[in-house]
Amino acid sequence: MTHPALRPTWQFKALALTLVLALTACGGGGGGTSFPLIPGPSAGTTQPNTPPSTDTPPPVAEQPPPTCTAAVPANAPVTAISSVQGTGDTSPLATQPVTVRGVVVGDFQNTGTTTVKLNGFFMQQLVPDADPLTSEGVFVYAPNSATRVAVGDFVQVSGVVTEFGQTAGADAKPDSLTQIAGTTADPLAISVCASGIAISPTQITLPVANESTLERYEGMLVEIAQPLAVTELFELGRYGQMVLALNGRQFNATNGNAAATHVQNLLSRIVLDDGSSRQNPNPIPYLSAAGTDGTRRIGDTTQKVTGILSHNFAAYRIQPTVAPVFAQANPRSSTAPVVSGPLKVASFNVLNYFTTFVNGETSSGQTGQGCSFGTGPASAANCRGANNLNEFQRQQAKIVAAIAGLDADVVGLMEIQNSDVATNDLLAALNAKVGPNTYAAVNSGVFGTDAIKVDILYKPAKVQRVGNAVLPTGTDLADYTAASGRPPLAQRFSAVGNNGGFWFVVNHLKSKGSCPTTGDIDQGQGCFNLARTQQANALNSFVAKLKAMDEDETDVLMMGDFNSYLLEDPTKVLEAAGNESLLKRMPADNRYTYVFGGETGALDHAYASASLGSQVSGVSVWHINADEPTALDYNTDFTTDDRYAPTPFRASDHDPVLVALTLAADAAVTQPIVSASVPTAAKVGEAYSVNIFEATPGGATTLTSLAVDWGDGSGATTAPGTGTVTHTYAAAGTYNVATTLTNSAGQTATQSGSVNVSAVVVVVPPGAPDLFFSEYVEGTASNKAIEIYNPTASAVDLSLYTVRLYSNGTATPPTNSQVLSGSLPAGGVLVLANASATAAFKPAGTLTSGVVNFNGDDALTLEKSGVVIDRFGQVGFDPGTEWTAGGVGTLNRTLRRKPDIKAGDRNPGLAFDPSVQWIGLPEDTSDGLGAHTVN
């Protein structure tokens, strides 16, 4: 990033802090305040009674300051640093030249390009003034060419007073660092007058009374001699900073662990920075060891922090002058906690486990693939999780290590790609580690309208499925999925040995992120609390119906990511229905699974129905993720100090929950089971196949019937048993496909899924020679152009032709259209360019047009009298960021039609491979515009 002239580059380092903390699909954080902003006290809020007068004032020097003989510029009078700072958030002398004198208390000057610090130093006046509201310290922006200084030097500095940071604009809050910098008119002048002078740090204490309390120490050498605990590590690997808090880790106020409010939490914390402008620092600071075993966990403590207090990027922060010493007060546990009972059940958010990646590749090596929201169109832009195969393999190893370490007999999964492909991939990797056939999946298929779903793995040697997995229907389904598109999944199990039975229900409620500006806004429990409360009511209704099914199994265990803390409305709704919140059996300080904005809490829960509660023999949380730095996860972006290891630690952002069951013996229950793969896409008139791979009548019963209803009114197809059943759809549409097994006892099992049937794209052969696209330029900024060539032997009337733009490949309607006019001579070209493109992309005769506002993922068509005669990209398909194949991509490239192409491509709906007809050239190549030749 290029920094503004005369401003220190290090000050940009945390600009993205509050942006990157946007809540993820499982985000937490109540109060709606961006971490780690320290707000002023809210009206009616009782603040901690810690008056500023308890802080130790700066020491008074026993000897007069040294004499400086350097010249003082006539327009920059000698001024006390305290006068430069003033009593407010910004300097009263801003923009004025001054000369200041003081002792260097923090040297953060860069050394060439190898040692990147803060590109300057902090100085503090030796004799403080009598006003306790003014700071005696200031930052001096001193780039590499500036005079070198050392801590203890008494220096004279002449320059201009400036404020760096947000001081004006919409919603501005004073958030800047007062500094002395040079300008062209008033260059920085530094003179070292003496050396070896020590200033003792000013003692400050937490909590502060309000935001302005610390402003009086900005730029000064300070010390917090109170025990502080790590409470946030989100930016440790990105910017080398963490958040420390008084009185241990901070809990979310609605989790019920502590009486502190959200505001009080913010007033009891400080950011510990690393004295450097490095992004993605190497090595990552403050870790416990240099190798892959090194970590720094939330809850770890330090007894003293000494350094310079600075204020910018929405936080007061300490740039250390003495390396802080940490105690590992919260060590890792390499094994899952022991919960006593014959059966163990776990829930685990696997942080977007996708086998189709955001680059369009898959774990099996395919390219140009995408992800769907249920049965909608597939697009790489819908995919989440790993960016590529390398990241996926790292992610898989960590997830597998964590699940294997849990050693649970039933595992509920959240945030897995909405297909059995991803579940079966994880299943295969897990069994490869723990032993063949140790785990099985319930084969839930594709359901809901999100790109992710919940799912269930289980050990057949420990539990047996009783019937098929069950989804809610009717109002329960509508009320639950309206907010998030992720229905719960229920499966009935019985224990091998004593037939003890229970319903297991996996959930993933609406997140707190992507907040709306009106409606279901944050009112103290995060955004979408009303939606989650509605989901909790729908879940209660669904569970009540499960209890009434068949043999009236009333033992129900609900687990998953509820995106609600322990004292919030959705959890209260579940408890009010008679369900026990099992995490409340744990010690209060252990009731957490997630950390957001420096506050800890439990978003993942386990609820036992009244009849099951007495059979729960243990509950715990394995703290392998929430306490760990984000930098230790599987991602490779922003990674220069790669501490990755295939261990459970930071496998996800949520901690898994473990519940032990000691189930009472039940009578044996049998239910039929049928499992079938239901492909989500088909073509009109083409054979469509459903594979039935499991058809178990159950117990001593026999198979009476097995049929597939295609949902189009054509009648069901009878299947003799497992195998493939085919059908041909006559019309486009979305149909529900249901495979139903009936046994001799009259019991049924049904596996359902939806298929989106689309019309077959008719491949139209090239017509008579006609206009076609001959050049495509997708360059920097607005340097965009498209060239049209006339291959015919005579002039062409352009009024018959239209160019259309389809943003992101969207099928209808086109984003923009350009009707052409005039005529185009034989062998001639017409260039359409973006109005803001530079002259190189506008040869003589160029038409500027809004249709030339495309990116690498947009499609274009050339139509003649409403009929497509050429295309670029695929209409009706979103490729993510670009179409790419064979080393030719459409993003930030110039593409030229191959000289052997003599007619346009009239098939806009077919997959687009740019390497077939186009030559890839470097970005911003413009020398071919204005002429084209064919062989």
JSON list of C-alpha atoms in Angstrom, two decimals, residues 22-112:
[
{"chain": "A", "resi": 22, "resn": "ALA", "atom": "CA", "xyz": [-17.20, -9.06, 10.50]},
{"chain": "A", "resi": 23, "resn": "LEU", "atom": "CA", "xyz": [-19.12, -11.99, 11.93]},
{"chain": "A", "resi": 24, "resn": "THR", "atom": "CA", "xyz": [-18.77, -15.27, 10.11]},
{"chain": "A", "resi": 25, "resn": "ALA", "atom": "CA", "xyz": [-21.54, -17.79, 9.58]},
{"chain": "A", "resi": 26, "resn": "CYS", "atom": "CA", "xyz": [-21.29, -18.57, 13.27]},
{"chain": "A", "resi": 27, "resn": "GLY", "atom": "CA", "xyz": [-20.29, -15.17, 14.57]},
{"chain": "A", "resi": 28, "resn": "GLY", "atom": "CA", "xyz": [-20.96, -14.16, 18.13]},
{"chain": "A", "resi": 29, "resn": "GLY", "atom": "CA", "xyz": [-20.62, -10.84, 19.84]},
{"chain": "A", "resi": 30, "resn": "GLY", "atom": "CA", "xyz": [-23.41, -8.97, 21.49]},
{"chain": "A", "resi": 31, "resn": "GLY", "atom": "CA", "xyz": [-23.59, -5.24, 21.89]},
{"chain": "A", "resi": 32, "resn": "GLY", "atom": "CA", "xyz": [-22.77, -4.49, 18.28]},
{"chain": "A", "resi": 33, "resn": "THR", "atom": "CA", "xyz": [-19.54, -2.64, 19.12]},
{"chain": "A", "resi": 34, "resn": "SER", "atom": "CA", "xyz": [-16.61, -3.19, 16.82]},
{"chain": "A", "resi": 35, "resn": "PHE", "atom": "CA", "xyz": [-13.65, -4.65, 18.64]},
{"chain": "A", "resi": 36, "resn": "PRO", "atom": "CA", "xyz": [-11.63, -3.17, 20.24]},
{"chain": "A", "resi": 37, "resn": "LEU", "atom": "CA", "xyz": [-13.11, 0.34, 20.31]},
{"chain": "A", "resi": 38, "resn": "ILE", "atom": "CA", "xyz": [-13.31, 1.78, 23.82]},
{"chain": "A", "resi": 39, "resn": "PRO", "atom": "CA", "xyz": [-16.51, 3.82, 23.89]},
{"chain": "A", "resi": 40, "resn": "GLY", "atom": "CA", "xyz": [-17.49, 6.52, 26.32]},
{"chain": "A", "resi": 41, "resn": "PRO", "atom": "CA", "xyz": [-19.91, 5.57, 29.08]},
{"chain": "A", "resi": 42, "resn": "SER", "atom": "CA", "xyz": [-23.49, 5.02, 28.00]},
{"chain": "A", "resi": 43, "resn": "ALA", "atom": "CA", "xyz": [-26.26, 6.96, 29.64]},
{"chain": "A", "resi": 44, "resn": "GLY", "atom": "CA", "xyz": [-27.43, 5.26, 32.79]},
{"chain": "A", "resi": 45, "resn": "THR", "atom": "CA", "xyz": [-24.46, 2.90, 32.90]},
{"chain": "A", "resi": 46, "resn": "THR", "atom": "CA", "xyz": [-22.55, 2.59, 36.14]},
{"chain": "A", "resi": 47, "resn": "GLN", "atom": "CA", "xyz": [-18.85, 2.90, 35.46]},
{"chain": "A", "resi": 48, "resn": "PRO", "atom": "CA", "xyz": [-16.05, 1.38, 37.48]},
{"chain": "A", "resi": 49, "resn": "ASN", "atom": "CA", "xyz": [-15.00, 3.73, 40.26]},
{"chain": "A", "resi": 50, "resn": "THR", "atom": "CA", "xyz": [-11.38, 4.24, 39.23]},
{"chain": "A", "resi": 51, "resn": "PRO", "atom": "CA", "xyz": [-10.60, 7.97, 39.15]},
{"chain": "A", "resi": 52, "resn": "PRO", "atom": "CA", "xyz": [-7.64, 9.08, 37.06]},
{"chain": "A", "resi": 53, "resn": "SER", "atom": "CA", "xyz": [-5.91, 10.43, 40.14]},
{"chain": "A", "resi": 54, "resn": "THR", "atom": "CA", "xyz": [-4.98, 6.89, 41.20]},
{"chain": "A", "resi": 55, "resn": "ASP", "atom": "CA", "xyz": [-2.48, 6.70, 38.31]},
{"chain": "A", "resi": 56, "resn": "THR", "atom": "CA", "xyz": [1.08, 7.62, 39.16]},
{"chain": "A", "resi": 57, "resn": "PRO", "atom": "CA", "xyz": [2.04, 11.04, 37.74]},
{"chain": "A", "resi": 58, "resn": "PRO", "atom": "CA", "xyz": [5.17, 11.33, 35.62]},
{"chain": "A", "resi": 59, "resn": "PRO", "atom": "CA", "xyz": [8.33, 11.55, 37.72]},
{"chain": "A", "resi": 60, "resn": "VAL", "atom": "CA", "xyz": [9.78, 15.00, 38.20]},
{"chain": "A", "resi": 61, "resn": "ALA", "atom": "CA", "xyz": [13.41, 15.28, 37.04]},
{"chain": "A", "resi": 62, "resn": "GLU", "atom": "CA", "xyz": [15.92, 16.13, 39.74]},
{"chain": "A", "resi": 63, "resn": "GLN", "atom": "CA", "xyz": [18.27, 17.91, 37.34]},
{"chain": "A", "resi": 64, "resn": "PRO", "atom": "CA", "xyz": [17.64, 20.56, 34.68]},
{"chain": "A", "resi": 65, "resn": "PRO", "atom": "CA", "xyz": [17.33, 19.42, 31.06]},
{"chain": "A", "resi": 66, "resn": "PRO", "atom": "CA", "xyz": [20.51, 19.34, 28.98]},
{"chain": "A", "resi": 67, "resn": "THR", "atom": "CA", "xyz": [21.29, 22.31, 26.77]},
{"chain": "A", "resi": 68, "resn": "CYS", "atom": "CA", "xyz": [20.63, 22.06, 23.04]},
{"chain": "A", "resi": 69, "resn": "THR", "atom": "CA", "xyz": [22.77, 24.29, 20.82]},
{"chain": "A", "resi": 70, "resn": "ALA", "atom": "CA", "xyz": [21.12, 23.39, 17.51]},
{"chain": "A", "resi": 71, "resn": "ALA", "atom": "CA", "xyz": [19.44, 26.21, 15.67]},
{"chain": "A", "resi": 72, "resn": "VAL", "atom": "CA", "xyz": [15.72, 26.74, 16.14]},
{"chain": "A", "resi": 73, "resn": "PRO", "atom": "CA", "xyz": [13.81, 27.69, 12.95]},
{"chain": "A", "resi": 74, "resn": "ALA", "atom": "CA", "xyz": [12.32, 31.14, 13.21]},
{"chain": "A", "resi": 75, "resn": "ASN", "atom": "CA", "xyz": [8.83, 29.91, 12.37]},
{"chain": "A", "resi": 76, "resn": "ALA", "atom": "CA", "xyz": [9.04, 26.88, 14.73]},
{"chain": "A", "resi": 77, "resn": "PRO", "atom": "CA", "xyz": [9.39, 28.19, 18.28]},
{"chain": "A", "resi": 78, "resn": "VAL", "atom": "CA", "xyz": [10.45, 25.92, 21.14]},
{"chain": "A", "resi": 79, "resn": "THR", "atom": "CA", "xyz": [7.23, 24.49, 22.53]},
{"chain": "A", "resi": 80, "resn": "ALA", "atom": "CA", "xyz": [6.55, 22.09, 25.39]},
{"chain": "A", "resi": 81, "resn": "ILE", "atom": "CA", "xyz": [5.34, 18.67, 24.24]},
{"chain": "A", "resi": 82, "resn": "SER", "atom": "CA", "xyz": [2.46, 18.99, 26.69]},
{"chain": "A", "resi": 83, "resn": "SER", "atom": "CA", "xyz": [1.39, 22.15, 24.86]},
{"chain": "A", "resi": 84, "resn": "VAL", "atom": "CA", "xyz": [1.53, 20.30, 21.57]},
{"chain": "A", "resi": 85, "resn": "GLN", "atom": "CA", "xyz": [-0.67, 17.55, 22.98]},
{"chain": "A", "resi": 86, "resn": "GLY", "atom": "CA", "xyz": [-3.14, 19.84, 24.75]},
{"chain": "A", "resi": 87, "resn": "THR", "atom": "CA", "xyz": [-6.02, 18.52, 26.82]},
{"chain": "A", "resi": 88, "resn": "GLY", "atom": "CA", "xyz": [-8.23, 17.22, 24.02]},
{"chain": "A", "resi": 89, "resn": "ASP", "atom": "CA", "xyz": [-8.23, 14.35, 21.56]},
{"chain": "A", "resi": 90, "resn": "THR", "atom": "CA", "xyz": [-6.34, 16.36, 18.96]},
{"chain": "A", "resi": 91, "resn": "SER", "atom": "CA", "xyz": [-3.55, 18.90, 19.16]},
{"chain": "A", "resi": 92, "resn": "PRO", "atom": "CA", "xyz": [-4.45, 22.61, 19.44]},
{"chain": "A", "resi": 93, "resn": "LEU", "atom": "CA", "xyz": [-1.31, 23.30, 17.36]},
{"chain": "A", "resi": 94, "resn": "ALA", "atom": "CA", "xyz": [-2.13, 20.99, 14.45]},
{"chain": "A", "resi": 95, "resn": "THR", "atom": "CA", "xyz": [-0.52, 22.11, 11.14]},
{"chain": "A", "resi": 96, "resn": "GLN", "atom": "CA", "xyz": [1.82, 24.51, 12.97]},
{"chain": "A", "resi": 97, "resn": "PRO", "atom": "CA", "xyz": [5.64, 24.25, 12.88]},
{"chain": "A", "resi": 98, "resn": "VAL", "atom": "CA", "xyz": [7.16, 23.74, 16.33]},
{"chain": "A", "resi": 99, "resn": "THR", "atom": "CA", "xyz": [10.40, 22.73, 17.99]},
{"chain": "A", "resi": 100, "resn": "VAL", "atom": "CA", "xyz": [10.17, 20.28, 20.88]},
{"chain": "A", "resi": 101, "resn": "ARG", "atom": "CA", "xyz": [12.76, 18.86, 23.23]},
{"chain": "A", "resi": 102, "resn": "GLY", "atom": "CA", "xyz": [12.69, 15.68, 25.24]},
{"chain": "A", "resi": 103, "resn": "VAL", "atom": "CA", "xyz": [14.07, 12.23, 25.96]},
{"chain": "A", "resi": 104, "resn": "VAL", "atom": "CA", "xyz": [13.68, 9.36, 23.51]},
{"chain": "A", "resi": 105, "resn": "VAL", "atom": "CA", "xyz": [11.62, 6.79, 25.41]},
{"chain": "A", "resi": 106, "resn": "GLY", "atom": "CA", "xyz": [10.84, 4.44, 22.52]},
{"chain": "A", "resi": 107, "resn": "ASP", "atom": "CA", "xyz": [13.02, 3.95, 19.43]},
{"chain": "A", "resi": 108, "resn": "PHE", "atom": "CA", "xyz": [11.01, 2.39, 16.61]},
{"chain": "A", "resi": 109, "resn": "GLN", "atom": "CA", "xyz": [12.93, 3.69, 13.61]},
{"chain": "A", "resi": 110, "resn": "ASN", "atom": "CA", "xyz": [13.22, 1.34, 10.67]},
{"chain": "A", "resi": 111, "resn": "THR", "atom": "CA", "xyz": [16.62, -0.03, 9.72]},
{"chain": "A", "resi": 112, "resn": "GLY", "atom": "CA", "xyz": [16.73, -0.19, 5.94]}
]
